Coordinates of C-alpha atoms in Angstrom, one line a residue:
P1 CA 29.4 -8.6 -188.1
T2 CA 32.9 -10.0 -187.3
Q3 CA 32.0 -13.4 -188.9
H4 CA 30.7 -11.5 -191.9
A5 CA 33.9 -9.5 -192.2
E6 CA 36.0 -12.6 -191.9
R7 CA 34.1 -14.3 -194.7
N8 CA 34.4 -11.2 -197.0
G9 CA 38.2 -11.3 -196.3
D10 CA 38.4 -15.0 -197.2
D11 CA 36.4 -14.3 -200.4
I12 CA 38.8 -11.5 -201.4
R13 CA 41.9 -13.7 -200.7
Q14 CA 40.5 -16.5 -202.7
T15 CA 39.6 -14.2 -205.7
E16 CA 43.2 -12.8 -205.5
S17 CA 44.7 -16.2 -205.4
R18 CA 42.7 -17.4 -208.5
F19 CA 43.6 -14.3 -210.4
L20 CA 47.3 -14.4 -209.4
Q21 CA 47.6 -18.1 -210.5
D22 CA 45.8 -17.4 -213.8
A23 CA 47.6 -14.2 -214.7
N24 CA 51.0 -15.6 -213.9
S25 CA 50.5 -18.6 -216.0
L26 CA 49.7 -16.6 -219.1
T27 CA 51.5 -13.3 -218.6
M28 CA 54.8 -14.4 -220.1
R29 CA 53.1 -15.2 -223.4
I30 CA 50.2 -12.7 -223.6
K31 CA 51.1 -9.2 -224.6
F32 CA 49.5 -6.0 -223.3
F33 CA 49.4 -2.6 -225.0
A34 CA 47.6 0.5 -224.0
Q35 CA 45.5 2.4 -226.5
T36 CA 47.1 5.5 -227.9
S37 CA 44.0 7.5 -228.6
K38 CA 40.5 7.9 -227.2
L39 CA 38.9 5.8 -229.8
N40 CA 41.4 3.1 -230.9
C41 CA 40.6 0.4 -228.3
G42 CA 39.6 -2.0 -231.1
P43 CA 42.8 -1.9 -233.2
T44 CA 44.8 -1.9 -229.8
C45 CA 43.0 -5.2 -228.9
L46 CA 43.9 -6.6 -232.3
R47 CA 47.5 -5.5 -231.7
M48 CA 47.6 -7.5 -228.5
V49 CA 46.1 -10.6 -230.1
V50 CA 48.6 -10.5 -233.0
A51 CA 51.6 -9.9 -230.7
T52 CA 50.6 -12.8 -228.5
L53 CA 49.9 -15.3 -231.4
R54 CA 52.7 -14.2 -233.8
G55 CA 55.3 -13.5 -231.1
H56 CA 56.1 -9.9 -232.2
D57 CA 54.3 -6.6 -232.3
C58 CA 52.8 -5.5 -235.6
G59 CA 52.5 -1.9 -234.2
I60 CA 49.5 0.2 -233.7
Q61 CA 49.7 1.9 -237.1
A62 CA 49.5 -1.5 -239.0
A63 CA 46.5 -2.5 -236.7
E64 CA 44.8 0.7 -237.4
S65 CA 45.4 0.5 -241.1
A66 CA 44.1 -3.1 -241.2
V67 CA 40.8 -2.3 -239.5
G68 CA 40.4 1.0 -241.5
I69 CA 39.8 3.3 -238.6
R70 CA 38.9 6.9 -239.5
K71 CA 39.7 10.2 -237.7
D72 CA 37.3 10.8 -234.8
K73 CA 35.5 7.5 -235.5
V74 CA 35.6 4.0 -234.2
V75 CA 35.6 0.6 -235.9
T76 CA 33.1 -2.2 -235.9
T77 CA 33.7 -5.7 -234.7
L78 CA 33.4 -6.9 -238.3
A79 CA 36.1 -4.4 -239.3
I80 CA 38.4 -5.9 -236.5
A81 CA 37.7 -9.4 -237.8
L82 CA 38.6 -8.4 -241.3
G83 CA 41.8 -6.6 -240.1
A84 CA 42.8 -9.8 -238.2
G85 CA 42.4 -11.7 -241.5
K86 CA 44.6 -9.3 -243.2
I87 CA 47.4 -9.3 -240.6
L88 CA 47.3 -12.9 -239.5
E89 CA 47.2 -15.9 -241.9
P90 CA 43.9 -17.7 -241.0
N91 CA 44.3 -21.4 -240.6
E92 CA 48.0 -20.9 -240.6
E93 CA 48.9 -18.5 -237.9
A94 CA 45.4 -18.5 -236.1
D95 CA 41.9 -19.8 -236.3
I96 CA 39.7 -16.8 -236.3
R97 CA 35.9 -16.8 -235.7
L98 CA 33.5 -14.0 -235.4
V99 CA 30.2 -14.7 -233.5
S100 CA 27.5 -12.1 -233.3
T101 CA 23.7 -11.9 -233.3
S102 CA 24.2 -9.3 -236.1
P103 CA 27.6 -9.6 -237.9
T104 CA 26.6 -6.8 -240.3
F105 CA 25.5 -3.3 -239.6
N106 CA 22.6 -3.2 -237.2
V107 CA 20.4 -0.1 -238.0
E108 CA 18.6 -0.5 -234.7
N109 CA 21.8 0.5 -232.9
L110 CA 21.3 4.0 -234.3
S111 CA 18.9 4.6 -231.6
H112 CA 21.9 5.2 -229.3
D113 CA 23.5 8.6 -229.3
Y114 CA 27.0 7.1 -229.6
Y115 CA 26.1 5.3 -232.8
K116 CA 24.7 8.5 -234.3
K117 CA 27.8 10.5 -233.4
Y118 CA 30.7 8.1 -233.9
N119 CA 29.5 5.5 -236.4
A120 CA 31.5 5.3 -239.7
S121 CA 29.9 2.1 -241.1
S122 CA 26.8 1.4 -243.2
V123 CA 24.8 -1.6 -244.4
E124 CA 26.7 -1.5 -247.7
D125 CA 30.1 -1.2 -246.0
S126 CA 29.4 -4.1 -243.7
E127 CA 28.1 -6.4 -246.5
R128 CA 31.3 -5.8 -248.5
E129 CA 33.4 -6.4 -245.4
L130 CA 31.5 -9.6 -244.6
A131 CA 32.2 -11.0 -248.1
E132 CA 35.9 -10.1 -247.8
V133 CA 36.1 -11.7 -244.3
A134 CA 34.9 -15.0 -245.8
E135 CA 37.4 -14.7 -248.6
R136 CA 40.2 -14.4 -246.1
G137 CA 39.2 -17.4 -244.2
V138 CA 37.6 -16.0 -241.2
A139 CA 34.5 -17.9 -240.0
V140 CA 31.4 -16.0 -239.2
E141 CA 28.5 -17.3 -237.1
T142 CA 25.1 -15.5 -236.4
R143 CA 24.0 -16.6 -232.9
S144 CA 24.3 -15.8 -229.3
V145 CA 27.0 -17.4 -227.1
D146 CA 26.4 -18.2 -223.5
L147 CA 29.0 -17.9 -220.7
A148 CA 29.3 -21.7 -220.3
E149 CA 30.5 -22.0 -223.9
I150 CA 33.0 -19.1 -223.4
R151 CA 34.3 -20.7 -220.2
A152 CA 34.7 -24.2 -221.8
W153 CA 36.5 -22.7 -224.9
L154 CA 38.9 -20.6 -222.8
S155 CA 39.6 -23.5 -220.4
L156 CA 41.7 -25.1 -223.2
S157 CA 44.1 -22.1 -223.3
N158 CA 47.6 -22.5 -222.1
A159 CA 50.9 -20.6 -222.2
K160 CA 52.0 -22.5 -225.3
E161 CA 48.8 -22.2 -227.2
P162 CA 46.8 -19.3 -225.7
R163 CA 43.2 -18.6 -226.7
L164 CA 42.1 -15.0 -226.8
L165 CA 38.6 -13.4 -227.1
I166 CA 38.0 -9.8 -228.3
C167 CA 34.8 -8.7 -226.7
L168 CA 32.6 -5.7 -227.2
L169 CA 31.2 -4.4 -223.9
D170 CA 28.8 -1.6 -223.0
W171 CA 31.1 0.2 -220.6
S172 CA 28.2 2.1 -219.0
K173 CA 27.0 -1.2 -217.6
V174 CA 30.5 -1.7 -215.9
I175 CA 30.1 1.8 -214.5
E176 CA 26.7 1.0 -213.2
G177 CA 28.1 -2.2 -211.8
G178 CA 30.4 -0.4 -209.4
L179 CA 32.0 2.8 -210.5
D180 CA 30.2 5.8 -209.1
G181 CA 29.8 8.4 -211.8
S182 CA 29.1 11.0 -209.2
S183 CA 32.6 10.5 -207.9
A184 CA 34.3 10.4 -211.2
H185 CA 38.1 10.4 -211.8
E186 CA 39.5 13.9 -211.0
S187 CA 40.4 14.8 -214.5
C188 CA 37.4 13.1 -216.2
E189 CA 34.7 15.0 -218.0
V190 CA 31.2 13.5 -217.4
E191 CA 28.7 14.4 -220.0
S192 CA 25.1 13.4 -221.0
S193 CA 26.6 12.1 -224.3
P194 CA 30.2 11.2 -223.5
P195 CA 32.6 10.7 -226.4
A196 CA 33.2 7.0 -227.0
A197 CA 31.6 4.5 -229.2
T198 CA 29.6 3.4 -232.1
P199 CA 27.7 0.3 -233.3
K200 CA 29.6 -2.7 -232.4
S201 CA 32.6 -0.4 -231.7
G202 CA 34.3 1.1 -228.7
G203 CA 35.5 3.5 -226.7
P204 CA 36.7 5.1 -223.7
G205 CA 40.5 5.6 -223.9
G206 CA 43.2 8.2 -223.4
E207 CA 46.6 9.2 -224.8
S208 CA 48.8 6.3 -223.8
A209 CA 45.9 5.5 -221.5
P210 CA 46.8 7.9 -218.7
R211 CA 45.0 7.1 -215.5
G212 CA 42.1 9.4 -214.8
Q213 CA 42.1 11.2 -218.2
V214 CA 39.2 9.2 -219.7
P215 CA 35.6 10.5 -219.9
I216 CA 33.3 8.3 -217.8
P217 CA 30.1 7.4 -219.6
N218 CA 26.8 8.6 -218.2
R219 CA 24.7 5.8 -216.7
A220 CA 21.9 6.5 -219.2
G221 CA 24.0 6.0 -222.4
Y222 CA 25.6 3.2 -224.3
C223 CA 29.4 3.3 -224.3
G224 CA 31.2 0.7 -226.4
H225 CA 34.6 -0.6 -225.4
F226 CA 36.7 -3.5 -226.7
V227 CA 38.7 -5.7 -224.3
V228 CA 40.6 -9.0 -224.6
V229 CA 39.3 -11.8 -222.5
V230 CA 42.1 -14.3 -221.6
S231 CA 40.4 -16.5 -219.0
C232 CA 37.3 -17.5 -217.0
V233 CA 37.9 -18.1 -213.3
E234 CA 35.3 -18.9 -210.6
G235 CA 33.1 -15.9 -210.3
G236 CA 34.4 -13.9 -213.2
V237 CA 36.7 -13.2 -216.1
V238 CA 40.2 -12.1 -216.5
F239 CA 40.7 -9.6 -219.3
L240 CA 43.1 -7.1 -220.8
N241 CA 41.8 -3.5 -220.8
P242 CA 43.5 -1.3 -223.3
D243 CA 42.4 1.7 -221.2
G244 CA 44.0 1.4 -217.8
S245 CA 42.3 4.5 -216.3
V246 CA 39.2 2.6 -215.0
G247 CA 41.4 0.9 -212.4
K248 CA 41.9 4.1 -210.4
S249 CA 40.5 3.9 -207.0
T250 CA 37.9 6.6 -206.3
S251 CA 35.4 7.2 -203.6
G252 CA 32.7 4.5 -203.9
A253 CA 34.3 3.0 -207.0
G254 CA 33.9 -0.7 -207.7
A255 CA 37.3 -0.8 -209.6
V256 CA 40.1 -1.0 -207.1
A257 CA 43.7 -0.7 -208.0
V258 CA 46.0 -3.1 -206.4
S259 CA 49.6 -4.1 -206.6
R260 CA 51.1 -4.4 -210.2
A261 CA 54.3 -6.2 -209.0
A262 CA 54.5 -10.0 -209.6
G263 CA 50.8 -10.3 -209.0
I264 CA 48.2 -9.2 -206.5
T265 CA 49.5 -8.3 -203.1
G266 CA 46.9 -5.8 -202.1
A267 CA 43.2 -6.4 -201.4
A268 CA 40.0 -4.9 -202.7
S269 CA 38.6 -2.4 -200.3
R270 CA 35.2 -4.1 -200.3
M271 CA 33.6 -7.3 -201.4
G272 CA 31.4 -7.1 -204.5
S273 CA 33.7 -5.0 -206.6
P274 CA 33.0 -5.8 -210.2
I275 CA 36.6 -5.2 -211.3
V276 CA 39.9 -5.8 -209.6
E277 CA 43.2 -4.9 -211.3
S278 CA 46.5 -6.7 -211.0
R279 CA 49.3 -6.3 -213.5
R280 CA 49.2 -3.3 -215.8
G281 CA 46.2 -3.8 -218.0
W282 CA 45.0 -7.1 -216.4
F283 CA 41.7 -7.0 -214.7
F284 CA 39.2 -9.3 -213.1
M285 CA 35.4 -8.6 -213.7
S286 CA 32.6 -10.5 -212.0
E287 CA 30.4 -12.7 -214.1
T288 CA 27.3 -10.7 -213.4
V289 CA 28.8 -7.4 -214.7
F290 CA 30.5 -9.1 -217.6
E291 CA 27.2 -10.6 -218.8
Q292 CA 25.3 -7.4 -218.3
A293 CA 27.9 -5.5 -220.4
R294 CA 28.4 -7.9 -223.2
K295 CA 24.7 -8.6 -223.8
A296 CA 23.5 -5.0 -223.5
S297 CA 21.7 -3.3 -226.3
G298 CA 24.2 -2.0 -228.8
T299 CA 26.8 -4.7 -228.6
D300 CA 25.0 -7.4 -230.6
E301 CA 26.9 -9.8 -228.3
D302 CA 30.0 -9.4 -230.6
L303 CA 32.9 -11.8 -229.9
I304 CA 35.9 -12.7 -231.9
F305 CA 37.6 -16.0 -231.1
F306 CA 41.4 -16.5 -231.7
K307 CA 43.4 -19.6 -231.2
A308 CA 46.4 -21.3 -232.7
P309 CA 45.5 -23.6 -235.6

């Protein structure tokens, strides 16, 4: 038992060291913003990307306007790609590429309760957006992307020329991966159909992302949430989460909040945690949980790649 505990301690320290090195090398360039409402994680991720690549903040109102978000609804990944083409100058300020197994509206996703309740798109809307995306110089590819390709692409990122990836996750898979829904955040409301997402859209959030104020999705239901992936490290990915509430340490939770000072100075309470948080909004997620969450039914494996031209 003692040797096992020592190995676990070494693994935790190695994970922290990798995360600290990666975060510190990019933090000065990459910008983080918390989402300002329950359903605007998508435009908030776009805001982070724009601020990082352009060097100044476009503001959440501009990001929301560009993606066409509606009241009490969320946006599709295609709408975010279109919004990126409106704000940034494709091929001048950024190379933008949307990759999905279904770039346009996928009617099969309507089998999920979230899609039925929060979707604002349609086949006609998505076909129109797809045509406009092409006109604005945003590349679109219909295919699946494996983790090795993501890792290789992000490995070329650096502080001068960062590469960023907006990724749609089924956050209920993250909850299943470690967060215990039975011991939810004190102020959370756990429902059979929690308010969160839609087809290729996302999710859980809170006013200025207050910790512990976000509904935790039920294990049985899809809950879309957009994040910005900034790096792949051994064993997992480093990402920016516009909703900071999931990092709150709770009984049995797999997301453990640690120091937000210069980097990680605390340690995860147990090995196997799928998410470890460092600086505000910066998280580490295990490869296993990441793959389950991004390839779950309802996500269409949506990814938007951004890099300097």
